[in-house]
mmCIF file of C-alpha atoms in Angstrom:
data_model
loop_
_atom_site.group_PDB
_atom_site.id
_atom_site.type_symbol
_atom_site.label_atom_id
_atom_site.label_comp_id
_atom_site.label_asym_id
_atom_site.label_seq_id
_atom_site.Cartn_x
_atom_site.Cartn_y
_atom_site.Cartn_z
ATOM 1 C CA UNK A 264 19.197 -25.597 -88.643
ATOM 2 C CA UNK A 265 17.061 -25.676 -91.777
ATOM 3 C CA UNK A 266 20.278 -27.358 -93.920
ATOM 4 C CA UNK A 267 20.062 -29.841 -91.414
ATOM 5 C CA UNK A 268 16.067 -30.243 -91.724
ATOM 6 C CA UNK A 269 16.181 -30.053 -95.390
ATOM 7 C CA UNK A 270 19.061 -33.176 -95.555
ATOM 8 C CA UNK A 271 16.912 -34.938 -93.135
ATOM 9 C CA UNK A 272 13.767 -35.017 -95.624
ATOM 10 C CA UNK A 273 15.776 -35.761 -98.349
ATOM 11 C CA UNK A 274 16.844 -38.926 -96.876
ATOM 12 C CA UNK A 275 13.145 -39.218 -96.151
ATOM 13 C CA UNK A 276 12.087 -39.032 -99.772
ATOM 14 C CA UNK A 277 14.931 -41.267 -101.112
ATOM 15 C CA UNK A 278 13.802 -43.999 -98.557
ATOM 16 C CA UNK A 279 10.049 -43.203 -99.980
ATOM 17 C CA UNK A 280 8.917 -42.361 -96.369
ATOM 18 C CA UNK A 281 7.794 -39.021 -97.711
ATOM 19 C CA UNK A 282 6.410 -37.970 -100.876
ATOM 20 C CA UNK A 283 8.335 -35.126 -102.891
ATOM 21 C CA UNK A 284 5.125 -32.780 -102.583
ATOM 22 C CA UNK A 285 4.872 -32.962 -99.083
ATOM 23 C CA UNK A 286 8.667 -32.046 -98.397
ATOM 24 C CA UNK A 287 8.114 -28.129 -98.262
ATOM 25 C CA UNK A 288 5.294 -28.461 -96.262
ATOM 26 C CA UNK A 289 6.869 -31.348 -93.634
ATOM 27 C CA UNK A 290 9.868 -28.988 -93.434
ATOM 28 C CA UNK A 291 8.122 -25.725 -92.476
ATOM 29 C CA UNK A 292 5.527 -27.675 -90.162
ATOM 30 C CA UNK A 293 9.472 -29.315 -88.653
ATOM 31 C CA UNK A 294 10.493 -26.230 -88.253
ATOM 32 C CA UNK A 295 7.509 -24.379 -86.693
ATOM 33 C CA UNK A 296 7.791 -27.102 -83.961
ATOM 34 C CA UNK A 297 11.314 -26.624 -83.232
ATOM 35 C CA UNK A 298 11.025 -23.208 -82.820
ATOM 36 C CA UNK A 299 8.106 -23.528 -80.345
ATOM 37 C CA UNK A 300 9.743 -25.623 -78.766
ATOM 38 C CA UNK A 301 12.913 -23.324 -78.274
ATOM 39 C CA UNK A 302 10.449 -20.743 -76.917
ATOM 40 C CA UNK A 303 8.978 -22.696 -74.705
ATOM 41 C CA UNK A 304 11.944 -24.058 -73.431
ATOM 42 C CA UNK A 305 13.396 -20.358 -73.135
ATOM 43 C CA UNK A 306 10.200 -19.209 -70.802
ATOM 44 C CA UNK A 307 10.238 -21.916 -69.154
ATOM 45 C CA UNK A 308 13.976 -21.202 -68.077
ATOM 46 C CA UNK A 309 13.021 -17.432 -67.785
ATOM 47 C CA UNK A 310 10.408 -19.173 -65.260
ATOM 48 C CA UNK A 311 12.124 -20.875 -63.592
ATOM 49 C CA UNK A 312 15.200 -18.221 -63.353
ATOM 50 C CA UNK A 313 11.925 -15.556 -62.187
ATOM 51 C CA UNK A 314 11.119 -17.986 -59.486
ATOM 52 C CA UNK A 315 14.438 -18.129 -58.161
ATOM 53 C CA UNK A 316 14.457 -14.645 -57.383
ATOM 54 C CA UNK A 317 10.884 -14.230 -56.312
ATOM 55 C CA UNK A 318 11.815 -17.159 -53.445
ATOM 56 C CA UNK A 319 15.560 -14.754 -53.214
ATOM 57 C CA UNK A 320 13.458 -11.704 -52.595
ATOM 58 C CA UNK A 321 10.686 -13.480 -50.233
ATOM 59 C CA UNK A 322 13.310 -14.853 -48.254
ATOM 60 C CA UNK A 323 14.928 -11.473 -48.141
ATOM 61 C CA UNK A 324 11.537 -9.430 -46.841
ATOM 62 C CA UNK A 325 10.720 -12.339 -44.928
ATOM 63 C CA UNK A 326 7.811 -14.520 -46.169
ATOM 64 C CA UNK A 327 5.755 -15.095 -49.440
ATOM 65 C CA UNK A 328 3.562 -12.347 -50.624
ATOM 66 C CA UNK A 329 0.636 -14.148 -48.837
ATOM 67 C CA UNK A 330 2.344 -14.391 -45.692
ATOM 68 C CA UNK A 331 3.645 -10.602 -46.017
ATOM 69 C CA UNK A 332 -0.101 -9.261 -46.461
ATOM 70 C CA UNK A 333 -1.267 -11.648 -43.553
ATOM 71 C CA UNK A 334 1.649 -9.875 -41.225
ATOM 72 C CA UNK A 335 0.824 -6.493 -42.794
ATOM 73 C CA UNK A 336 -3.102 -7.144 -41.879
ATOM 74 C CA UNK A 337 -2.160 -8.527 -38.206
ATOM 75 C CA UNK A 338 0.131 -5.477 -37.847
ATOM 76 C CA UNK A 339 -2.689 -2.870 -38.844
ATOM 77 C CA UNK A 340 -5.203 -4.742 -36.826
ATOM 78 C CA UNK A 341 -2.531 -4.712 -34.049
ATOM 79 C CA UNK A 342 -1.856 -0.925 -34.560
ATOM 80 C CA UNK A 343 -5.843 -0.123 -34.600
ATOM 81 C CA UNK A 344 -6.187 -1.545 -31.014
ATOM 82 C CA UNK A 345 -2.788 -0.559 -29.567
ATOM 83 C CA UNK A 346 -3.509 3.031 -30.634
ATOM 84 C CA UNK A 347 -6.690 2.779 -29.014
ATOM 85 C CA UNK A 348 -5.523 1.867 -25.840
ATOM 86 C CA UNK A 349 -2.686 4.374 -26.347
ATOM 87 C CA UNK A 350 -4.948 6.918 -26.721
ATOM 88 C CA UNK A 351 -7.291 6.026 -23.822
ATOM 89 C CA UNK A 352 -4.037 5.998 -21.839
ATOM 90 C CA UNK A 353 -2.726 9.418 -23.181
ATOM 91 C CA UNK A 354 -6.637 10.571 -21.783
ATOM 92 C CA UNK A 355 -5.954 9.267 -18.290
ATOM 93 C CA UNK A 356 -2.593 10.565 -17.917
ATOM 94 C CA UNK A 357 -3.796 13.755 -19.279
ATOM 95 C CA UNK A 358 -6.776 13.979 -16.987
ATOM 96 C CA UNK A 359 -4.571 12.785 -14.095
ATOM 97 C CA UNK A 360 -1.374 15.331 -14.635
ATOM 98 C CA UNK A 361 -4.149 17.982 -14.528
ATOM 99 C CA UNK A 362 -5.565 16.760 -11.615
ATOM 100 C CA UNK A 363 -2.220 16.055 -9.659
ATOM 101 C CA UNK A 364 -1.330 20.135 -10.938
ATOM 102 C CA UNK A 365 -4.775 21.049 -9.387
ATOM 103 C CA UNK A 366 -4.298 19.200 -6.031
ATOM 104 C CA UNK A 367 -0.327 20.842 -5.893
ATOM 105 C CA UNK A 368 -2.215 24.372 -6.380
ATOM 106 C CA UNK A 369 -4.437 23.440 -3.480
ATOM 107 C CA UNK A 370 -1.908 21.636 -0.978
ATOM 108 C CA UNK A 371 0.487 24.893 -2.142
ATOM 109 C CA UNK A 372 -1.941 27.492 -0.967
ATOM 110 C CA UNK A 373 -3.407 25.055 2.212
ATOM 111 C CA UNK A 374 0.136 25.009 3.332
ATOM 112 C CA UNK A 375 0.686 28.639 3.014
ATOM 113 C CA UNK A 376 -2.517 29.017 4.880
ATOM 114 C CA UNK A 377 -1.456 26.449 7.669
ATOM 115 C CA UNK A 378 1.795 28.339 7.947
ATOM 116 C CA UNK A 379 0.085 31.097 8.943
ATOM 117 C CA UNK A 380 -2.576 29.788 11.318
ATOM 118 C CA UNK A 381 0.184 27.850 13.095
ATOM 119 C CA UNK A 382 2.409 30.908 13.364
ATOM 120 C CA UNK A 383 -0.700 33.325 14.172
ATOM 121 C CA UNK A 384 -1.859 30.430 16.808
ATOM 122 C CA UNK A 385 1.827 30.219 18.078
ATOM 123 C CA UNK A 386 1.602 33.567 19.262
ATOM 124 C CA UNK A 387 -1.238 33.759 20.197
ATOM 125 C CA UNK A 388 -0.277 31.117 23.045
ATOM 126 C CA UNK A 389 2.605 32.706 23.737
ATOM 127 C CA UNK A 390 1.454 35.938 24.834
ATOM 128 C CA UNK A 391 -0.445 34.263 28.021
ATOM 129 C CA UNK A 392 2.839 34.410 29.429
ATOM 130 C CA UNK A 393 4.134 37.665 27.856
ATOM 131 C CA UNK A 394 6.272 36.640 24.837
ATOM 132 C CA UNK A 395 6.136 37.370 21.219
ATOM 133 C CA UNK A 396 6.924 33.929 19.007
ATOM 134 C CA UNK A 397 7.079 33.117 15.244
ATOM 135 C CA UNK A 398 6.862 30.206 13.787
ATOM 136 C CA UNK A 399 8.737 30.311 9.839
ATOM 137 C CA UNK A 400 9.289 27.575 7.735
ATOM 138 C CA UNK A 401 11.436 27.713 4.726
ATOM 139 C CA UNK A 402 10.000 25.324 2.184
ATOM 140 C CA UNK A 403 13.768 25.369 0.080
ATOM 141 C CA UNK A 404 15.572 23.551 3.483
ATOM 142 C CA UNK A 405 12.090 22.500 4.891
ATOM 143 C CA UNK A 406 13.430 23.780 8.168
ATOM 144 C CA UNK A 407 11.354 25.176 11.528
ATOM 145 C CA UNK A 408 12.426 28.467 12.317
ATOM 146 C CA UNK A 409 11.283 29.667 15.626
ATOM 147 C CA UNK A 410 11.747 33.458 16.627
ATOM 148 C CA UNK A 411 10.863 34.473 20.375
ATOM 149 C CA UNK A 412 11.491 37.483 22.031
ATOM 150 C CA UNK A 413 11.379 36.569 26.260
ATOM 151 C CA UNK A 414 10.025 38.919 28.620
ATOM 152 C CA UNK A 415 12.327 40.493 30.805
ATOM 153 C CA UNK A 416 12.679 42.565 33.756
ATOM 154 C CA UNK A 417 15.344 44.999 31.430
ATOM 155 C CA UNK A 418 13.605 45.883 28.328
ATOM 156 C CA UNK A 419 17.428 45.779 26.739
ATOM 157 C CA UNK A 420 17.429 42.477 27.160
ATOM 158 C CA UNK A 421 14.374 41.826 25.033
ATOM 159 C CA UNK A 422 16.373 40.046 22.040
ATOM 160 C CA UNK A 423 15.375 37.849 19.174
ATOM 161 C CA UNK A 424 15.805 34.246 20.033
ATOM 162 C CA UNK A 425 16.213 31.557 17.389
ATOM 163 C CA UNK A 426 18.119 29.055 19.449
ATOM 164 C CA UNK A 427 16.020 27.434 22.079
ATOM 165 C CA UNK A 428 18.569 26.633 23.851
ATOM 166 C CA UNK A 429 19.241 30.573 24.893
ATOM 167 C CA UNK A 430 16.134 30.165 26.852
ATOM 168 C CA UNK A 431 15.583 29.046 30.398
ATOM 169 C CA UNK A 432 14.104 25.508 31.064
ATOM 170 C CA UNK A 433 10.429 26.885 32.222
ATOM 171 C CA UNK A 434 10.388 29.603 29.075
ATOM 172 C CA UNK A 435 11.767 26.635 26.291
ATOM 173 C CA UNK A 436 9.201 23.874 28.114
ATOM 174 C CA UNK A 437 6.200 26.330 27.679
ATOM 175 C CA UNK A 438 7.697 27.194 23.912
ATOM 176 C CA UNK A 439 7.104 23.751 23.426
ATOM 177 C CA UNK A 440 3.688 23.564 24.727
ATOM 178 C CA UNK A 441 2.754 26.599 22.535
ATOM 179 C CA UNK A 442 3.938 25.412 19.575
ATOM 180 C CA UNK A 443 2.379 21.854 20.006
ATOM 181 C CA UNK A 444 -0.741 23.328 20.372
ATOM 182 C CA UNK A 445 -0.236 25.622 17.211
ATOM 183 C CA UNK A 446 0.480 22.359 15.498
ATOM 184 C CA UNK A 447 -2.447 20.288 16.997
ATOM 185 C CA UNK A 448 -5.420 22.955 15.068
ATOM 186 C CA UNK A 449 -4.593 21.005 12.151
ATOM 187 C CA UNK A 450 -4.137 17.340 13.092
ATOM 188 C CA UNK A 451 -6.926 15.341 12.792
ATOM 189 C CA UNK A 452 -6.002 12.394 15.885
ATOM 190 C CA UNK A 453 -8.442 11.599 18.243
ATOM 191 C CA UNK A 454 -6.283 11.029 21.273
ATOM 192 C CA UNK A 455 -3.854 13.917 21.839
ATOM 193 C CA UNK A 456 -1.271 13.033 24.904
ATOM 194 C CA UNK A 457 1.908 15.128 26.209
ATOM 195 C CA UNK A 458 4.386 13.953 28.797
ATOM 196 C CA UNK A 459 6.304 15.788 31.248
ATOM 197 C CA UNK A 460 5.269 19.031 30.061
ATOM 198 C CA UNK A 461 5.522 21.256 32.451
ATOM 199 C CA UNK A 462 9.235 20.101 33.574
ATOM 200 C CA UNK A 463 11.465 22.535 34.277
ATOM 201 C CA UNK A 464 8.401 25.302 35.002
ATOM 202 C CA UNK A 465 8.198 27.704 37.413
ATOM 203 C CA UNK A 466 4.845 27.839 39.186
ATOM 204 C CA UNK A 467 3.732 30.788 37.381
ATOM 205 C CA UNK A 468 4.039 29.059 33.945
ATOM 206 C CA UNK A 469 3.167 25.836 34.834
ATOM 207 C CA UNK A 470 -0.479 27.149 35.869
ATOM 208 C CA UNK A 471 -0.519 29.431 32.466
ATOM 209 C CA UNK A 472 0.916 26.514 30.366
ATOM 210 C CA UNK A 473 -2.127 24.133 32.448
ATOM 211 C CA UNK A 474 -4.638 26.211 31.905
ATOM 212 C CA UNK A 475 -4.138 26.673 28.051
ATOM 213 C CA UNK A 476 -4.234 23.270 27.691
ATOM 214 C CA UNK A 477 -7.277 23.038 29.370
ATOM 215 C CA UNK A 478 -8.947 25.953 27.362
ATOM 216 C CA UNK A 479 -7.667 23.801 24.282
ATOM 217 C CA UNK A 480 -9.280 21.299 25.413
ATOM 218 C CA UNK A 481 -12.629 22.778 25.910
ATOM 219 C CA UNK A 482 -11.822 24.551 22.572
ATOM 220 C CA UNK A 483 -11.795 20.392 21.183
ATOM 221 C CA UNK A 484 -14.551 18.837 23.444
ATOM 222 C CA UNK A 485 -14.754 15.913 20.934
ATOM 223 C CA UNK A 486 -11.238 15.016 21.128
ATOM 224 C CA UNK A 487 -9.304 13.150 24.174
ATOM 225 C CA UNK A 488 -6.504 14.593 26.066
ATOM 226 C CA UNK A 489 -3.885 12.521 28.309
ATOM 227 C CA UNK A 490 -1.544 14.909 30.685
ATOM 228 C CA UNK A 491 1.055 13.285 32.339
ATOM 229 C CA UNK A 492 3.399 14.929 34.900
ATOM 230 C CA UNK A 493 5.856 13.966 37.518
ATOM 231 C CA UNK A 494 4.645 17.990 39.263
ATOM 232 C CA UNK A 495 2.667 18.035 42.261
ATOM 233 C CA UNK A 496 -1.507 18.737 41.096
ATOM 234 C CA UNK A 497 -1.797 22.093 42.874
ATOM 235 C CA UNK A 498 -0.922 23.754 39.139
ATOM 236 C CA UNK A 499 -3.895 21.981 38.022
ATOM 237 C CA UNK A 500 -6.315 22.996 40.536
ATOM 238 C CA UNK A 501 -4.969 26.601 40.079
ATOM 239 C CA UNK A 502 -5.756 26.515 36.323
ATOM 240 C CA UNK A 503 -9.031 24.959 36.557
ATOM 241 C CA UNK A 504 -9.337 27.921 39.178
ATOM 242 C CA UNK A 505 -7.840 30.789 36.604
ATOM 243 C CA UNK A 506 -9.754 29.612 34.166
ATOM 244 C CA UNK A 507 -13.280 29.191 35.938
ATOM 245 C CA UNK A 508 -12.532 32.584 36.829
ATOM 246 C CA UNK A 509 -12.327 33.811 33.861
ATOM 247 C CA UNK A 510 -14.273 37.014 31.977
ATOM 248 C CA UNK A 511 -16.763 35.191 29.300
ATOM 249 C CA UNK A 512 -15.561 31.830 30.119
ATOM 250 C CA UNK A 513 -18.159 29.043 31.255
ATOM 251 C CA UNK A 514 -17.340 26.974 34.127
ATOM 252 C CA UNK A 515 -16.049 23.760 33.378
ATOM 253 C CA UNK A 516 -18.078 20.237 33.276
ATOM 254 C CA UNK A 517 -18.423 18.098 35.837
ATOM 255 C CA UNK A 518 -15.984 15.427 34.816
ATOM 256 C CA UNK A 519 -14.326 17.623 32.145
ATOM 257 C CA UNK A 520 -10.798 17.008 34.397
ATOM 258 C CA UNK A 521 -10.263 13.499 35.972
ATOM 259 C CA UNK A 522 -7.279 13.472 38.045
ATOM 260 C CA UNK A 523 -5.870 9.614 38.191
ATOM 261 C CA UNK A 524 -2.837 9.838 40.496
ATOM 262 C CA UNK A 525 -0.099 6.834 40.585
ATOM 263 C CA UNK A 526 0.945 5.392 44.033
ATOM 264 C CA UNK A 527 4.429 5.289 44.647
ATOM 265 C CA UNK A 528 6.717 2.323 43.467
ATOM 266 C CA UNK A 529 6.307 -0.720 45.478
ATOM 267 C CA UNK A 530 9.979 -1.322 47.733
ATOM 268 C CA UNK A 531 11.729 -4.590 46.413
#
């Protein structure tokens, strides 16, 4: 490159263009130029070859540095209040698991307890007529197991019954009764009402199953009880009898029993 410079200014001088003295310093000041100019035009290809992989490498992460610290700012700011509600959540659910373990503890032991007021009440009603009953529930097969032992003339006959249906119609219709009643402690219902309860009786129970249901009644003076039967009334005046009758019991209200009869069906 300099042979070439150095024939150039030659040609220079013999035209007279350029003094003889001033070749040396024409040619280095030549040459400093070219070179800078080589440089230059190096970088700037460097440049241009650094841009092409900066756009490569923001196209690859997804956006320009700028637009990659805006995202990472919106993400943080994002994260700050998501975490904040997360946490507030994780509180709730916290506070709420503990409460929902606390209230399983409680309905756990009330139901225990109920078992055993229904099964101690169950009995209860069922000796008025003489029977033992038992009232078990099995929480694995939620199933009602009822265990009665009848009274019976022949003490060999006084068995275990679990199938109501080994009972007579007056002994399985006061069972029912009984265990209604159990039930009804714990229900909350302002209007309690039983149909046809006393079918299938004898006279002896249908007086003891009346009565209890009118000492229950007495028992629950703020609640309202409907009886209906298809039986003549004279079980009902015999109870309200028995039970006026009673050691320690108080007579009963005026108006505590109102008797509405039905009139026979009307012929076609």
């Amino acid at each position: 490159m300099k042979g070439q410079m150095q024939r150039r200014m030659q040609e220079l001088v013999t035209k007279g263009d350029l003094r003889p003295d001033e070749l040396p310093q024409r040619l280095e000041m030549t040459y400093q130029k070219i070179c800078i100019d080589q440089a230059v035009e190096a970088f700037r290809k460097k440049a241009a070859d650094f841009d092409k992989q900066i756009m490569t490498m923001e196209k690859d992460a997804g956006g320009s540095k700028a637009e990659l610290e805006y995202q990472r700012d919106k993400a943080q700011t994002d994260y700050a209040r998501h975490d904040y509600s997360y946490r507030n959540m994780k509180n709730v659910y916290v506070i709420t698991k503990d409460a929902v373990a606390d209230r399983w503890q409680k309905f756990h032991r009330l139901f225990e307890d109920v078992k055993i007021m229904v099964s101690s009440k169950f009995m209860l009603y069922m000796r008025r007529r003489g029977h033992m009953g038992k009232v078990r529930i099995k929480d694995g097969e939620l199933k009602l197991l009822v265990k009665i032992n009848a009274r019976s003339v022949d003490a060999k006959q006084n068995k275990a019954v679990t199938d109501l249906k080994q009972l007579s119609g007056g002994e399985r219709s006061f069972t029912t009764v009984a265990f209604i009643l159990a039930l009804g402690e714990f229900t909350e219902n302002p209007f309690r009402a039983m149909d046809e309860f006393d079918v299938y009786m004898d006279a002896v129970n249908r007086r003891i199953a009346t009565q209890t249901l009118l000492e229950f009644a007495r028992e629950k003076s703020h609640l309202q009880f409907v009886f209906l039967t298809p039986q003549d009334l004279q079980a009902v005046e015999d109870a309200k009898r028995h039970l006026a009758a009673a050691r320690n019991s108080e007579p009963l209200l005026e108006g505590f029993v109102k008797v509405v009869q039905m009139r026979p069906a009307r012929p076609n």
